[in-house]
Coordinates of N, CA and C in Angstrom, one line a residue:
M121 N 11.1 6.1 38.0 CA 11.9 6.9 37.1 C 11.1 7.1 35.8
A122 N 11.2 8.3 35.3 CA 10.4 8.7 34.1 C 11.0 8.0 32.9
D123 N 10.1 7.6 32.0 CA 10.5 6.9 30.8 C 10.9 7.9 29.8
I124 N 12.2 7.9 29.4 CA 12.7 8.9 28.4 C 12.8 8.2 27.1
T125 N 12.0 8.6 26.1 CA 12.0 8.0 24.8 C 12.6 9.0 23.8
E126 N 13.4 8.4 23.0 CA 14.1 9.2 22.0 C 13.2 9.3 20.8
K127 N 12.9 10.6 20.3 CA 12.0 10.8 19.2 C 12.9 10.8 17.9
S128 N 12.2 10.4 16.8 CA 12.9 10.4 15.5 C 12.8 11.8 15.0
G129 N 13.9 12.3 14.4 CA 14.0 13.6 13.9 C 13.4 13.8 12.5
P130 N 13.5 15.0 11.9 CA 12.9 15.3 10.6 C 13.6 14.5 9.5
L131 N 14.9 14.2 9.7 CA 15.6 13.4 8.6 C 15.0 12.0 8.6
A132 N 14.7 11.4 9.7 CA 14.1 10.1 9.8 C 12.7 10.1 9.2
L133 N 12.0 11.2 9.4 CA 10.7 11.3 8.8 C 10.8 11.5 7.2
L134 N 11.7 12.2 6.8 CA 11.9 12.4 5.3 C 12.4 11.0 4.7
T135 N 13.2 10.3 5.4 CA 13.7 9.0 4.9 C 12.5 8.0 4.9
G136 N 11.7 8.1 5.9 CA 10.5 7.2 5.9 C 9.5 7.6 4.8
A137 N 9.4 8.8 4.5 CA 8.5 9.2 3.4 C 9.1 8.7 2.0
A138 N 10.4 8.9 1.9 CA 11.0 8.4 0.6 C 10.8 6.9 0.5
L139 N 11.0 6.1 1.6 CA 10.9 4.7 1.5 C 9.4 4.3 1.3
F140 N 8.5 5.1 1.9 CA 7.1 4.8 1.7 C 6.7 5.0 0.2
V141 N 7.2 6.0 -0.4 CA 6.9 6.3 -1.9 C 7.5 5.1 -2.7
A142 N 8.7 4.7 -2.4 CA 9.4 3.6 -3.1 C 8.6 2.3 -2.9
F143 N 8.1 2.1 -1.7 CA 7.4 0.8 -1.5 C 6.0 0.8 -2.2
E144 N 5.3 2.0 -2.2 CA 4.0 2.0 -2.8 C 4.2 2.0 -4.4
T145 N 5.2 2.6 -4.9 CA 5.5 2.5 -6.3 C 5.8 1.1 -6.8
G146 N 6.6 0.4 -6.0 CA 6.9 -1.0 -6.3 C 5.7 -1.9 -6.2
A147 N 4.9 -1.7 -5.1 CA 3.7 -2.5 -4.9 C 2.7 -2.3 -6.0
Y148 N 2.6 -1.0 -6.4 CA 1.6 -0.7 -7.5 C 2.0 -1.5 -8.8
Y149 N 3.3 -1.4 -9.2 CA 3.7 -2.0 -10.4 C 3.7 -3.5 -10.3
L150 N 4.0 -4.1 -9.2 CA 3.9 -5.5 -9.0 C 2.4 -6.0 -9.1
L151 N 1.5 -5.3 -8.4 CA 0.1 -5.7 -8.3 C -0.6 -5.4 -9.7
S152 N -0.2 -4.4 -10.4 CA -0.8 -4.2 -11.7 C -0.3 -5.2 -12.7
W153 N 0.9 -5.7 -12.5 CA 1.4 -6.8 -13.3 C 0.6 -8.1 -13.0
V154 N 0.4 -8.4 -11.7 CA -0.2 -9.6 -11.3 C -1.7 -9.6 -11.7
T155 N -2.4 -8.4 -11.7 CA -3.8 -8.4 -12.1 C -4.0 -7.9 -13.5
S156 N -2.9 -8.0 -14.3 CA -3.0 -7.5 -15.7 C -4.0 -8.3 -16.6
G157 N -4.1 -9.6 -16.3 CA -5.0 -10.5 -17.1 C -6.4 -10.4 -16.7
M158 N -6.7 -9.7 -15.7 CA -8.1 -9.6 -15.2 C -8.7 -8.3 -15.7
G159 N -10.0 -8.3 -15.8 CA -10.8 -7.1 -16.2 C -10.8 -6.8 -17.7
M160 N -11.6 -5.8 -18.0 CA -11.8 -5.4 -19.4 C -11.2 -4.0 -19.6
A161 N -10.4 -3.9 -20.7 CA -9.8 -2.5 -21.0 C -10.9 -1.5 -21.4
D162 N -11.8 -2.0 -22.2 CA -12.9 -1.1 -22.7 C -14.2 -1.3 -22.0
Q163 N -14.6 -0.4 -21.2 CA -15.8 -0.6 -20.4 C -17.0 -0.1 -21.1
L164 N -16.8 0.6 -22.2 CA -18.0 1.2 -23.0 C -18.4 0.3 -24.1
Q165 N -19.0 -0.8 -23.8 CA -19.4 -1.8 -24.8 C -20.9 -2.0 -24.6
P166 N -21.6 -2.4 -25.6 CA -23.1 -2.6 -25.5 C -23.5 -3.5 -24.4
E167 N -22.9 -4.7 -24.3 CA -23.2 -5.6 -23.3 C -22.1 -5.6 -22.2
N168 N -22.0 -4.5 -21.5 CA -21.0 -4.3 -20.6 C -21.3 -5.0 -19.3
T169 N -20.3 -5.6 -18.7 CA -20.4 -6.2 -17.3 C -19.4 -5.6 -16.4
I170 N -19.7 -5.4 -15.2 CA -18.8 -4.8 -14.2 C -18.1 -6.0 -13.4
V171 N -18.5 -7.2 -13.6 CA -18.0 -8.3 -12.8 C -16.5 -8.5 -12.9
S172 N -16.0 -8.5 -14.1 CA -14.6 -8.7 -14.3 C -13.7 -7.6 -13.7
N173 N -14.1 -6.4 -13.8 CA -13.4 -5.3 -13.2 C -13.6 -5.3 -11.7
W174 N -14.7 -5.8 -11.2 CA -14.9 -5.9 -9.8 C -14.0 -6.9 -9.2
V175 N -13.8 -8.0 -9.9 CA -12.8 -9.0 -9.4 C -11.4 -8.5 -9.4
K176 N -11.0 -7.7 -10.4 CA -9.7 -7.1 -10.4 C -9.5 -6.1 -9.3
T177 N -10.5 -5.4 -9.0 CA -10.5 -4.4 -7.9 C -10.3 -5.1 -6.6
V178 N -11.1 -6.1 -6.3 CA -11.0 -6.8 -5.0 C -9.7 -7.5 -4.9
V179 N -9.2 -8.2 -5.9 CA -7.9 -8.8 -5.9 C -6.8 -7.8 -5.6
F180 N -6.8 -6.7 -6.3 CA -5.8 -5.7 -6.1 C -5.8 -5.2 -4.7
L181 N -7.0 -4.9 -4.2 CA -7.1 -4.3 -2.8 C -6.6 -5.4 -1.7
L182 N -7.0 -6.6 -1.9 CA -6.6 -7.6 -1.0 C -5.1 -7.9 -1.0
L183 N -4.5 -8.0 -2.2 CA -3.1 -8.2 -2.3 C -2.3 -7.0 -1.8
H184 N -2.9 -5.8 -2.0 CA -2.2 -4.6 -1.4 C -2.2 -4.6 0.1
L185 N -3.4 -5.0 0.6 CA -3.5 -5.1 2.1 C -2.5 -6.1 2.6
L186 N -2.4 -7.3 1.9 CA -1.5 -8.3 2.4 C 0.0 -7.8 2.4
L187 N 0.4 -7.1 1.3 CA 1.7 -6.6 1.2 C 2.0 -5.6 2.4
V188 N 1.0 -4.7 2.6 CA 1.2 -3.7 3.6 C 1.3 -4.3 5.0
V189 N 0.4 -5.3 5.3 CA 0.4 -5.9 6.6 C 1.8 -6.7 6.8
V190 N 2.2 -7.4 5.8 CA 3.5 -8.1 5.9 C 4.6 -7.0 6.2
A191 N 4.6 -5.9 5.4 CA 5.6 -4.9 5.6 C 5.6 -4.3 7.0
V192 N 4.4 -4.1 7.6 CA 4.3 -3.5 8.9 C 4.9 -4.5 9.9
L193 N 4.5 -5.8 9.8 CA 5.0 -6.8 10.7 C 6.5 -6.9 10.6
V194 N 7.1 -6.9 9.5 CA 8.5 -7.0 9.3 C 9.2 -5.8 9.9
L195 N 8.7 -4.6 9.6 CA 9.3 -3.3 10.0 C 9.2 -3.2 11.5
S196 N 8.1 -3.6 12.1 CA 7.9 -3.4 13.6 C 8.9 -4.3 14.3
N197 N 9.4 -5.4 13.7 CA 10.3 -6.2 14.4 C 11.8 -5.8 14.1
R198 N 12.0 -5.2 13.0 CA 13.4 -4.9 12.5 C 13.9 -3.5 12.9
L199 N 12.9 -2.5 13.0 CA 13.3 -1.1 13.3 C 13.7 -0.9 14.7
P200 N 14.6 0.0 15.0 CA 14.9 0.4 16.4 C 13.6 1.0 17.0
R201 N 13.6 1.0 18.3 CA 12.4 1.5 19.0 C 12.0 2.9 18.7
R202 N 13.0 3.8 18.5 CA 12.6 5.2 18.3 C 12.0 5.5 16.9
Y203 N 12.1 4.6 16.0 CA 11.5 4.8 14.6 C 10.2 4.0 14.5
R204 N 9.8 3.2 15.4 CA 8.6 2.4 15.3 C 7.3 3.3 15.4
G205 N 7.4 4.4 16.0 CA 6.3 5.3 16.1 C 5.8 5.8 14.7
Q206 N 6.6 5.8 13.7 CA 6.2 6.2 12.4 C 5.5 5.1 11.6
V207 N 5.7 3.9 12.0 CA 5.2 2.8 11.2 C 3.7 2.8 11.1
M208 N 3.0 3.0 12.1 CA 1.5 3.0 12.1 C 0.9 4.2 11.3
G209 N 1.6 5.3 11.3 CA 1.2 6.4 10.5 C 1.3 6.1 9.0
W210 N 2.4 5.5 8.6 CA 2.6 5.1 7.2 C 1.6 4.0 6.8
F211 N 1.3 3.1 7.8 CA 0.3 2.0 7.6 C -1.0 2.6 7.2
Y212 N -1.5 3.5 8.0 CA -2.8 4.1 7.8 C -2.9 4.9 6.4
L213 N -1.8 5.6 6.1 CA -1.7 6.3 4.9 C -1.7 5.3 3.7
S214 N -1.1 4.2 3.9 CA -1.0 3.2 2.8 C -2.4 2.5 2.6
L215 N -3.2 2.3 3.6 CA -4.5 1.8 3.5 C -5.4 2.7 2.6
L216 N -5.3 4.0 2.9 CA -6.0 5.0 2.1 C -5.5 5.0 0.6
L217 N -4.2 5.0 0.5 CA -3.6 5.0 -0.8 C -3.9 3.8 -1.7
G218 N -4.3 2.7 -1.1 CA -4.7 1.5 -1.8 C -5.9 1.8 -2.7
F219 N -6.8 2.6 -2.2 CA -8.0 3.0 -2.9 C -7.7 4.0 -4.0
V220 N -6.8 4.9 -3.7 CA -6.4 5.9 -4.7 C -5.7 5.3 -5.9
L221 N -4.9 4.2 -5.6 CA -4.2 3.5 -6.7 C -5.1 2.8 -7.7
L222 N -6.4 2.7 -7.3 CA -7.3 2.1 -8.3 C -7.5 3.0 -9.5
I223 N -7.4 4.3 -9.3 CA -7.6 5.2 -10.4 C -6.6 5.0 -11.5
P224 N -5.3 5.0 -11.2 CA -4.4 4.7 -12.4 C -4.4 3.3 -12.9
L225 N -4.9 2.4 -12.0 CA -5.0 1.0 -12.4 C -6.0 0.8 -13.6
F226 N -7.1 1.5 -13.5 CA -8.1 1.4 -14.5 C -8.1 2.6 -15.5
G227 N -7.1 3.5 -15.3 CA -7.0 4.7 -16.2 C -6.4 4.4 -17.5

């Protein structure tokens, strides 16, 4: 017998996008607070070093990756089967967005 899978509709995709934006906003503010003591605010100094901001960048990216992987693991166990197909798409988008969030972090 053919496997009939129920697809999620446009309302579920819109809800997923709204929750994705809310998660990424919360993650950004949480991680910027956690890494606020790291790095230098003024990079244009005579004896400038990139090491402190490099550490802040790596810590931010690793913690963002940790949050995203934990969220994917939790969601893949909690969501009904028809919504699980969206999770990996949001996961890949979140990985890319982690690098984009570095711009406002140092801005």
